[in-house]
Tab-separated table of C-alpha atoms and ligand atoms in Angstrom:
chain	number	residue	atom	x	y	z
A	831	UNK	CA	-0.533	-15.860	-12.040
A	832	UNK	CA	-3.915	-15.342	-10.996
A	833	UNK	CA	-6.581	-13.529	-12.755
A	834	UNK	CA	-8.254	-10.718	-10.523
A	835	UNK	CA	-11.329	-9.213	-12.140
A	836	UNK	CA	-13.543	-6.121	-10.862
A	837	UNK	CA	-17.337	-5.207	-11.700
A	838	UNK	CA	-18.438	-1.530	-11.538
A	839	UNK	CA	-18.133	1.978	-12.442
A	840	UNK	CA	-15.780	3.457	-15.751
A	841	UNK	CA	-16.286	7.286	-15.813
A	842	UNK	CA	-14.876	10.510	-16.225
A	843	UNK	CA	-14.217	13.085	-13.742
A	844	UNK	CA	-14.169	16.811	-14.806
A	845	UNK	CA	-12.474	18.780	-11.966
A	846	UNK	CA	-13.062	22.468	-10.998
A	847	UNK	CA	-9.536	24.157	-10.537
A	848	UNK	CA	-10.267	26.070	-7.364
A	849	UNK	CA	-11.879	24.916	-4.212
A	850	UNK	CA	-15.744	26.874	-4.082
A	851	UNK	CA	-19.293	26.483	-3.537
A	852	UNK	CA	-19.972	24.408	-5.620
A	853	UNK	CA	-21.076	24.570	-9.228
A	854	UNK	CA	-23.644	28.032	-8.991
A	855	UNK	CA	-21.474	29.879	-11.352
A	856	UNK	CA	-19.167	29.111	-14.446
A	857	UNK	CA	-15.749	28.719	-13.423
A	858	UNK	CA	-12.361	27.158	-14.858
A	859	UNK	CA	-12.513	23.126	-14.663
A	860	UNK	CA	-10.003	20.904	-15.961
A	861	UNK	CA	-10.769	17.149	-17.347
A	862	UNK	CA	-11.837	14.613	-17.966
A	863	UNK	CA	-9.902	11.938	-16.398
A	864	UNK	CA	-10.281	8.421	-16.429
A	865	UNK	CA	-12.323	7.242	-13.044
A	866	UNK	CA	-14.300	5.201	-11.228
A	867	UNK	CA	-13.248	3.319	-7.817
A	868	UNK	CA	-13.329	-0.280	-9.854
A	869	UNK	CA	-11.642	1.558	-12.715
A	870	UNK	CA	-8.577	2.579	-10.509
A	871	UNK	CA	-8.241	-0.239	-8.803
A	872	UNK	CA	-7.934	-2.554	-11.774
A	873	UNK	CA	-5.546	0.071	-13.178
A	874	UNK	CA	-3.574	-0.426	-10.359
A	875	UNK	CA	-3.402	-4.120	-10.439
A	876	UNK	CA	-2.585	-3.804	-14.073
A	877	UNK	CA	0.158	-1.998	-13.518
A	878	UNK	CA	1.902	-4.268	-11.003
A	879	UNK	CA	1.931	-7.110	-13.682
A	880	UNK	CA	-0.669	-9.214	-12.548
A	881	UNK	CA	-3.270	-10.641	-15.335
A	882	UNK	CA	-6.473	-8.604	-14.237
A	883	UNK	CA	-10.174	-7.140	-16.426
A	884	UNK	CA	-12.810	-5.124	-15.519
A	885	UNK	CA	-16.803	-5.450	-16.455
A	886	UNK	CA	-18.660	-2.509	-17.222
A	887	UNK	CA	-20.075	-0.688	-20.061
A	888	UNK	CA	-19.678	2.811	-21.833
A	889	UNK	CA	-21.241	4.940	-24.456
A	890	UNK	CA	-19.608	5.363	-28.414
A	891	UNK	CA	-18.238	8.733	-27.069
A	892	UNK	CA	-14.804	10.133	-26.405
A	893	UNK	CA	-15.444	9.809	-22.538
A	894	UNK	CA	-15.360	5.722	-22.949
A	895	UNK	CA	-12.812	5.924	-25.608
A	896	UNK	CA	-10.587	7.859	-22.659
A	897	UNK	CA	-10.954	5.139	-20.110
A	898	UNK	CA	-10.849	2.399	-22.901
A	899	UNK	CA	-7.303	3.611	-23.897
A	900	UNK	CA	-6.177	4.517	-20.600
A	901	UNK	CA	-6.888	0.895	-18.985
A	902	UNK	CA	-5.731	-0.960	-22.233
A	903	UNK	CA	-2.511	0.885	-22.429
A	904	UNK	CA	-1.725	-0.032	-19.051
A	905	UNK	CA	-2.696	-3.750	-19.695
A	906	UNK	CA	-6.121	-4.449	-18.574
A	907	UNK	CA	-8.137	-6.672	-20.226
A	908	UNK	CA	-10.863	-4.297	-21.750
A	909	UNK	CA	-12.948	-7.211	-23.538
A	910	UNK	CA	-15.606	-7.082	-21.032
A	911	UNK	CA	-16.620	-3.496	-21.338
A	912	UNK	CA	-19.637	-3.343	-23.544
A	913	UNK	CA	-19.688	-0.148	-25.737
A	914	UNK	CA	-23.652	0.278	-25.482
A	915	UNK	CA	-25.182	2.122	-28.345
A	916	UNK	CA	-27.735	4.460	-27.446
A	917	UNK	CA	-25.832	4.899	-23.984
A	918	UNK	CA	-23.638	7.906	-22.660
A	919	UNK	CA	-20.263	7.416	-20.398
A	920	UNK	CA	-20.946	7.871	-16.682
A	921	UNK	CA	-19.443	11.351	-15.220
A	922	UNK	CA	-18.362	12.996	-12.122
A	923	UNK	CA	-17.845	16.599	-11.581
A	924	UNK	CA	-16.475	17.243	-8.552
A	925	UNK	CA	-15.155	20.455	-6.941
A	926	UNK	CA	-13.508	20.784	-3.392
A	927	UNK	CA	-15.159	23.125	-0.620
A	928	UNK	CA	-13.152	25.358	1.247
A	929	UNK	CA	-13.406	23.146	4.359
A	930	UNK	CA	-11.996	20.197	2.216
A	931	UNK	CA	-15.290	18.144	1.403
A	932	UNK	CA	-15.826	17.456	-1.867
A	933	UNK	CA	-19.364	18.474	-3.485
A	934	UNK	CA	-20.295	16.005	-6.483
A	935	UNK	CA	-22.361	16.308	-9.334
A	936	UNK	CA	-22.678	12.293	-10.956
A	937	UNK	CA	-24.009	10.872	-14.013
A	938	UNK	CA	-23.461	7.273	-13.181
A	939	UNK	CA	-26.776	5.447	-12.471
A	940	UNK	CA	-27.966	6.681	-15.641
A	941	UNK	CA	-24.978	6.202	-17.233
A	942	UNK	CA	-23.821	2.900	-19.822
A	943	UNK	CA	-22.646	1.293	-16.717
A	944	UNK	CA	-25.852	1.200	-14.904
A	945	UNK	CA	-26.999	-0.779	-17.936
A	946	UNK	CA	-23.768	-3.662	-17.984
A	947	UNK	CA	-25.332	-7.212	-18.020
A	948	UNK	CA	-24.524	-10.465	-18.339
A	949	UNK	CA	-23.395	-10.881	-22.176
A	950	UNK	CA	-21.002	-13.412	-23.469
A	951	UNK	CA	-18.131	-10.824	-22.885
A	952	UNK	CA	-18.584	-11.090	-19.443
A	953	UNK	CA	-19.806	-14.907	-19.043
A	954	UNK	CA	-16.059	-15.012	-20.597
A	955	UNK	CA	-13.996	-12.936	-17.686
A	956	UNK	CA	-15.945	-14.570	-14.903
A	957	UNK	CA	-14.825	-18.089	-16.705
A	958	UNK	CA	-11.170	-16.858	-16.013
A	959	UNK	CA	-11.835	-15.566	-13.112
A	960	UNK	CA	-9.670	-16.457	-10.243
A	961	UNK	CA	-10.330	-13.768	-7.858
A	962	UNK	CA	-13.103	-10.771	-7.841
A	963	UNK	CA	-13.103	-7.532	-6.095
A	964	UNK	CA	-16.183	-5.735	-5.360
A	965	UNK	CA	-16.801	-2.017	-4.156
A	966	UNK	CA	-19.813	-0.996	-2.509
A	967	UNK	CA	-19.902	2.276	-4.779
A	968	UNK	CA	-20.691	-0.294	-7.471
A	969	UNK	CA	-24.146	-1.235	-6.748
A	970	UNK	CA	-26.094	1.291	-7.811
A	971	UNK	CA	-28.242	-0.110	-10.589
A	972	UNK	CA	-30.672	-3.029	-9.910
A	973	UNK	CA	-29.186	-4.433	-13.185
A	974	UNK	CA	-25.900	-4.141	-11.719
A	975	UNK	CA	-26.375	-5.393	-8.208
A	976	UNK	CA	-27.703	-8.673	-10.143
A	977	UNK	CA	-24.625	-8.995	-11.785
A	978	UNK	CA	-22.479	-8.540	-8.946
A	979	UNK	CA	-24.215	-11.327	-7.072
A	980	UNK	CA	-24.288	-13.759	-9.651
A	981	UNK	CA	-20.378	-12.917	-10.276
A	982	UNK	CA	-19.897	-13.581	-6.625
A	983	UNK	CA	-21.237	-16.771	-6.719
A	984	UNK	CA	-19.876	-18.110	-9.992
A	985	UNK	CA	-16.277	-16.966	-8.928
A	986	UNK	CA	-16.797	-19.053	-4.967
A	987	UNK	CA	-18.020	-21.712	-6.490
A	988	UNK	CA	-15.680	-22.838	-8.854
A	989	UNK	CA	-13.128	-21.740	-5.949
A	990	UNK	CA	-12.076	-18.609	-6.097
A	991	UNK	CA	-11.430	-15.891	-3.484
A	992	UNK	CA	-13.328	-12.308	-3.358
A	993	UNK	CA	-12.403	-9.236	-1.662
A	994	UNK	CA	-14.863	-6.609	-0.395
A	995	UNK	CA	-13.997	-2.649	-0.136
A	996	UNK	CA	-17.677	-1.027	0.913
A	997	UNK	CA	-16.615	2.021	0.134
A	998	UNK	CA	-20.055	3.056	0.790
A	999	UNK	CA	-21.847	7.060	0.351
A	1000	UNK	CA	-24.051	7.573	3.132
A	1001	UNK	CA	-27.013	8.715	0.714
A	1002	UNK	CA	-26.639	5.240	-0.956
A	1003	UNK	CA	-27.781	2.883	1.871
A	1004	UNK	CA	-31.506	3.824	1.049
A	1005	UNK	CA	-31.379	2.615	-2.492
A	1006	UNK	CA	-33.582	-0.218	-2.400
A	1007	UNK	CA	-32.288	-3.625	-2.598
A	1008	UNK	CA	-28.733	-2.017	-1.422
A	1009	UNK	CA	-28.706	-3.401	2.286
A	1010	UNK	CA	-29.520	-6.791	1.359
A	1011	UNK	CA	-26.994	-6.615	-1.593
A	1012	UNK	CA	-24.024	-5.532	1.002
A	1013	UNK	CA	-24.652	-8.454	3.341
A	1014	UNK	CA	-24.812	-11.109	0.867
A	1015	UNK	CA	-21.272	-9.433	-0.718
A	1016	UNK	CA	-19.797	-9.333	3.135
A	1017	UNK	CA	-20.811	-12.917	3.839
A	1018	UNK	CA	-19.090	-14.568	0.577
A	1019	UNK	CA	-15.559	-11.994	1.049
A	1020	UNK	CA	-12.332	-13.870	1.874
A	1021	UNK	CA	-11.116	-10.528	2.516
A	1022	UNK	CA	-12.764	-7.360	3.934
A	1023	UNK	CA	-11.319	-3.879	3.507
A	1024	UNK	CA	-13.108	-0.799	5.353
A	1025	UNK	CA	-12.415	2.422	6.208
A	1026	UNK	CA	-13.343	4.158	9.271
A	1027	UNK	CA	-17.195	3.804	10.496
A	1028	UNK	CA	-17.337	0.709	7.509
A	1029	UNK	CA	-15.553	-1.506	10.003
A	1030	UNK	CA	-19.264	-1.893	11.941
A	1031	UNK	CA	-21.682	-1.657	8.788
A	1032	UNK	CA	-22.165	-4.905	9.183
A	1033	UNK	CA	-21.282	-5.643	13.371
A	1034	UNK	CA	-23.418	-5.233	16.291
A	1035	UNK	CA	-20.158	-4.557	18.052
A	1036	UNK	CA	-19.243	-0.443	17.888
A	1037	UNK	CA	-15.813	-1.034	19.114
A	1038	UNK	CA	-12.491	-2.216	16.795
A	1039	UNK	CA	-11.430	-5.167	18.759
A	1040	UNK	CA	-14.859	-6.369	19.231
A	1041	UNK	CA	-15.603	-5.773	15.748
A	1042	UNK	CA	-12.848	-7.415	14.181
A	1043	UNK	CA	-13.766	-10.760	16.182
A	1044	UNK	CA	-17.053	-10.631	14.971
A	1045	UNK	CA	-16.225	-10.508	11.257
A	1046	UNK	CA	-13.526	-13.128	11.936
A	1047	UNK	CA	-16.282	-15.157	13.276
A	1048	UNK	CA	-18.292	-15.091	10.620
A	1049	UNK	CA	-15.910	-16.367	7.583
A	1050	UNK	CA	-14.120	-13.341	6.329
A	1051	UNK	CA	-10.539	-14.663	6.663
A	1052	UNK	CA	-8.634	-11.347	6.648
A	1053	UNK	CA	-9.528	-7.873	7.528
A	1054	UNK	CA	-8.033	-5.002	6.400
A	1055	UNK	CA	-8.354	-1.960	8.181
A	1056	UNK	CA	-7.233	1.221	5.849
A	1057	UNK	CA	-6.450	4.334	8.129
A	1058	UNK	CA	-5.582	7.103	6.181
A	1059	UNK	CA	-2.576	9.338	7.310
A	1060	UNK	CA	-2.309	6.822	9.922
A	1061	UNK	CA	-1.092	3.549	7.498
A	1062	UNK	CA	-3.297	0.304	7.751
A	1063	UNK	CA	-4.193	-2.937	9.872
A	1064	UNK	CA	-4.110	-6.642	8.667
A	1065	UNK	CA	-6.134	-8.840	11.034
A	1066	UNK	CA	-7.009	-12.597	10.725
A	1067	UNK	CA	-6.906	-15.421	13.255
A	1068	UNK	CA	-3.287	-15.129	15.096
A	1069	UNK	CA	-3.539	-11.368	15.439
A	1070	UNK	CA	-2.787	-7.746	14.008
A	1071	UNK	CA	-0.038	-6.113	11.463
A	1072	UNK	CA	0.126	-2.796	11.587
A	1073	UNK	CA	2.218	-0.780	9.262
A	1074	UNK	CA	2.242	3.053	9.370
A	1075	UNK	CA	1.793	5.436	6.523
A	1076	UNK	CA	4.387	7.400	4.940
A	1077	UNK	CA	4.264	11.059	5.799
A	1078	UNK	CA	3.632	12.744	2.240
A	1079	UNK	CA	1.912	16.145	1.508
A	1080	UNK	CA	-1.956	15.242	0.629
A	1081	UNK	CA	-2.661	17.109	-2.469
A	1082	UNK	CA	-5.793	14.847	-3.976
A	1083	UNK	CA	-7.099	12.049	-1.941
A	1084	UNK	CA	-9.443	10.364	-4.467
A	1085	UNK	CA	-8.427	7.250	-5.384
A	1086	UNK	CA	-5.925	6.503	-1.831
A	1087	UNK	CA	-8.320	3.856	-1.213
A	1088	UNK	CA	-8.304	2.206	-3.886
A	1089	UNK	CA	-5.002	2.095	-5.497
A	1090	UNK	CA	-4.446	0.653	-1.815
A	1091	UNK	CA	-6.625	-2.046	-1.882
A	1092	UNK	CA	-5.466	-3.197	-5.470
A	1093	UNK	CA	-2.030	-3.297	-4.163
A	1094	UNK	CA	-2.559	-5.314	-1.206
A	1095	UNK	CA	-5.356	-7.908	-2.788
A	1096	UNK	CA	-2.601	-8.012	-5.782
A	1097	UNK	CA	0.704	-8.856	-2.974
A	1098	UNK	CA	-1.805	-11.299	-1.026
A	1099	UNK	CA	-2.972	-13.582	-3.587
A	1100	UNK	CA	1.085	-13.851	-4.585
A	1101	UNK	CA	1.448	-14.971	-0.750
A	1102	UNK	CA	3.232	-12.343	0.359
A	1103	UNK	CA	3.761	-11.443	4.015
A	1104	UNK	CA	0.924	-9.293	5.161
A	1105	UNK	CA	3.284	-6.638	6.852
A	1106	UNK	CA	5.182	-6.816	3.164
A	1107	UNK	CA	1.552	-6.192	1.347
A	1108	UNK	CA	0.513	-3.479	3.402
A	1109	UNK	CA	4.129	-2.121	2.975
A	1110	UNK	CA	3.538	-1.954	-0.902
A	1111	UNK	CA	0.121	-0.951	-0.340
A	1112	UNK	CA	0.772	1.997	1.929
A	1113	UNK	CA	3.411	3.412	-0.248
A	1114	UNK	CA	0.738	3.208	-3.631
A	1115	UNK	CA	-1.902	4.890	-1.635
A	1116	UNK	CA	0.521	7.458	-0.421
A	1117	UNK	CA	1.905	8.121	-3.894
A	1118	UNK	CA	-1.827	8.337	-5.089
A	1119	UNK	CA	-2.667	11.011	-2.903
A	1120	UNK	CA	0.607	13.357	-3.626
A	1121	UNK	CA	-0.660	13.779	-7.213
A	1122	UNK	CA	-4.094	15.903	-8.585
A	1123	UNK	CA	-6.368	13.381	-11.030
A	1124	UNK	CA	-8.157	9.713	-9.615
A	1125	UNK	CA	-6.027	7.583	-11.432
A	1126	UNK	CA	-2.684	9.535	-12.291
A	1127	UNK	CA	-1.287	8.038	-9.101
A	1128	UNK	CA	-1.291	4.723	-9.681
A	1129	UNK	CA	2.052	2.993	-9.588
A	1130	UNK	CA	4.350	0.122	-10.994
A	1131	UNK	CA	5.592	-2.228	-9.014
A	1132	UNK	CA	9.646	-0.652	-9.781
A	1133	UNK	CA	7.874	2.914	-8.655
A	1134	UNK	CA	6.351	1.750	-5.345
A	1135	UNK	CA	9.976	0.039	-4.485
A	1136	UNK	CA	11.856	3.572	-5.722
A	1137	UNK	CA	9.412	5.199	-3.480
A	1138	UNK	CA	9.763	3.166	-0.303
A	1139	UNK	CA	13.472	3.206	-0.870
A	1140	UNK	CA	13.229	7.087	-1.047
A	1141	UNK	CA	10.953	7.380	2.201
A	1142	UNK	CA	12.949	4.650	4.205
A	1143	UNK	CA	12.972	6.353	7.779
A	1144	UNK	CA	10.445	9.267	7.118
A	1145	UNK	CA	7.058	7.070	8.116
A	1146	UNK	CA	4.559	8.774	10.506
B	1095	ATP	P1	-11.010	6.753	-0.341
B	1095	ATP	O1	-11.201	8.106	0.234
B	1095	ATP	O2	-10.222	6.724	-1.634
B	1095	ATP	O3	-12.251	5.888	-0.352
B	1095	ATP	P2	-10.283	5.120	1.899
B	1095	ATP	O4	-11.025	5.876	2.967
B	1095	ATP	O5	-10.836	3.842	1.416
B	1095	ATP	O6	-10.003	6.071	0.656
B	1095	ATP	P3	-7.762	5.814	3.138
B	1095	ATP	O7	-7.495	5.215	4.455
B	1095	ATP	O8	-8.134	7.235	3.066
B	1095	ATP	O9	-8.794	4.852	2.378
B	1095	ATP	O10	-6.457	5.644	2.218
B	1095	ATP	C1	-5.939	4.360	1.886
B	1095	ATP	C2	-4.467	4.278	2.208
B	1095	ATP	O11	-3.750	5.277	1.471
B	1095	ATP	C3	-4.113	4.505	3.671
B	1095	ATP	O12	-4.264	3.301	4.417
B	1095	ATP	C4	-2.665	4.976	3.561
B	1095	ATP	O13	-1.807	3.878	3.352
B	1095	ATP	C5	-2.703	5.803	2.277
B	1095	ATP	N1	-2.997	7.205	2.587
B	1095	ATP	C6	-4.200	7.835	2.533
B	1095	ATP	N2	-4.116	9.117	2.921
B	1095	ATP	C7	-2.803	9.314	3.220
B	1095	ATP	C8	-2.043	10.448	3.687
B	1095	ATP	N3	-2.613	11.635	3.911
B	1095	ATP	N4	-0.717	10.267	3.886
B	1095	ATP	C9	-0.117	9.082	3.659
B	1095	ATP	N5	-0.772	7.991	3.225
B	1095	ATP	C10	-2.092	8.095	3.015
B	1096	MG	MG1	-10.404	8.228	2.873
C-alpha cells in the first residue's frame, strides 16, 4: 500500500462552550483537543488502514504529548514530529459567534511547528514517501514554506503523486512569500481540492466550467470540488461525478474538509471509482460534522460503510 505523508500544523484547540463575542470576558471552555487541518487529515487516513506520517514539530508539554498519543494510537507514523526543546505546542482557541462565524485566537506561527525543518526524521518520511498532501493553512512560517517546497519536489521527482487542499484564510494571502508558495504547490498537484471561491485562486476564469478547464489545462489531473451540504464534484479529462451529501444535522463543522479530503486522496490512490471515493468521502465529512471536537469525527473504514448503509436513501 502506498505511503501518504502530510507537512503542517499539530495543535490544540481549547473550545468555549457557548457561542459569544468572543473572548472579552472569562467564560466556561472545554479542551484541548488534538488539531490542526494536516493533523486530521492524516488521522483520517490512519484510520482507514492505509500506511500514512505526518511532519511537524511540538513542544515537551502535555499539549504535544495529546496529539502525539492521539495520532500514534490511531496508527500514524509519529517519527517525524520533532519534540523541540525550548518550543511550546501551537494552539487555537476558538469560540462560535452568534451568527455562526467562528472568532479565533492562534498560537501557531510562533508555535514548535513554525520551527519544523529538515532533520534526518524527516529526510526519512519523504524517503518513503509515495504520495504528499499539502494544505494551504500550512505555510505560515518561512521555515515551513521551505520545507514544503523541497518535500514537493523530492516526492515528484522520484515519482510520486501530491494533492493540494488550499484551504486558505483570507488574512493569510499577504504573508510574504505566501502567493508565490501557493502557485508553485498548485502547479506540481496531481490532484486539486478547493472549496468555494478556492476553485479561481489560481484561474483567470470566475466561472466553474471555465475554471475547471483551465486547471485541467495546466497539469492538475483531477479536481475535486468539495461543496458542503451540497456533496462534492470529481472532474478530470472525460467529465464530472457528482455525488450529493448526506443530509445530517451540522453540529461542528471544523474538520468536514479535511477528514473529506483524506478519505478521497486515501480511496483514489487504491484506484477506486471516483463516484465510489467521493461516496466514502462524503459520508466521513458528514460524520465529522455531526460530532463537537476537530478530530473526534474521524472514521474507520467499517464506520463510514455502517454509516452509508444507515443513510442509504436519505441523501440531499
Ligand atoms: P473546512 O471548513 O473544514 O475547511 P471545506 O470548506 O474544505 O471544509 P466542506 O465542503 O465544508 O469543505 O466539507 C467537506 C465535505 O464534508 C463536503 O463535501 C460534504 O461531503 C461534507 N459536509 C460538509 N458539511 C456538510 C453538511 N452540513 N452536511 C452534510 N455533509 C457535509
Ligand atoms: Mg467549509
Amino acid at each position: 500500500m502506498k505511503k501518504i505523508v502530510t507537512i503542517g500544523e499539530v495543535l490544540v484547540e481549547i473550545m468555549a462552550e457557548e457561542r459569544g463575542n468572543g473572548f472579552l470576558e472569562p467564560i466556561t471552555l472545554v479542551g484541548p483537543f488534538p488539531s490542526g487541518a494536516p493533523a486530521i487529515f492524516i488521522d483520517q487516513v490512519a484510520k482507514l488502514g492505509q500506511p500514512c506520517g505526518i511532519i511537524s514539530a511540538v513542544g515537551p508539554d502535555d499539549f504535544g504529548a495529546v496529539n502525539l498519543e492521539r495520532l500514534k494510537a490511531d496508527g500514524v507514523d509519529v517519527s517525524a514530529i520533532a519534540v523541540i526543546p525550548d518550543a511550546v505546542t501551537g494552539s487555537a482557541f476558538v469560540r462560535y459567534r452568534e451568527d455562526g462565524n467562528r472568532n479565533f485566537i492562534f498560537n501557531i506561527r510562533q508555535s514548535a511547528c513554525g520551527q519544523v525543518s529538515l532533520d534526518q526524521g524527516v529526510e526519512k518520511m519523504l524517503g518513503e514517501a509515495d504520495h504528499l498532501h499539502v494544505m494551504g493553512s500550512s505555510l505560515f512560517s518561512d521555515k515551513i514554506i521551505s520545507l514544503i517546497r523541497t518535500a514537493v519536489e523530492r516526492v515528484k521527482a522520484k515519482g510520486g503523486s501530491v494533492s493540494f487542499d488550499p484551504n486558505i484564510r483570507k488574512e493569510m494571502l499577504d504573508f510574504p512569500g505566501m502567493r508565490e508558495a501557493l502557485v508553485h504547490i498548485f502547479e506540481n498537484a496531481d490532484i486539486f481540492l478547493p472549496s468555494g471561491d478556492e476553485l479561481f485562486l489560481f484561474t483567470e476564469a470566475k466561472e466553474e466550467e471555465a475554471a475547471i478547464a483551465e486547471i485541467l489545462t495546466r497539469g492538475t489531473k483531477a479536481v475535486v470540488i468539495k461543496r458542503g451540504a451540497e456533496g462534492a464534484s470529481y472532474f478530470d479529462a472525460s467529465g464530472e461525478t457528482r455525488v450529493p451529501a448526506f443530509s445530517v444535522e451540522e453540529i461542528d463543522p471544523t474538520g468536514a474538509g479535511d477528514s473529506f479530503g483524506a478519505t478521497f486522496v486515501t480511496f483514489w490512490l487504491r484506484g477506486v471509482s471516483s463516484g465510489d471515493a467521493l461516496l466514502m468521502a462524503n459520508a466521513s465529512g458528514a460524520r465529522a460534522v455531526g460530532v463537537k471536537g476537530p478530530m473526534s469525527g474521524t472514521s474507520t473504514g467499517a464506520e463510514l460503510e455502517d454509516f452509508i448503509a444507515r443513510h442509504k436513501g436519505e441523501r440531499a
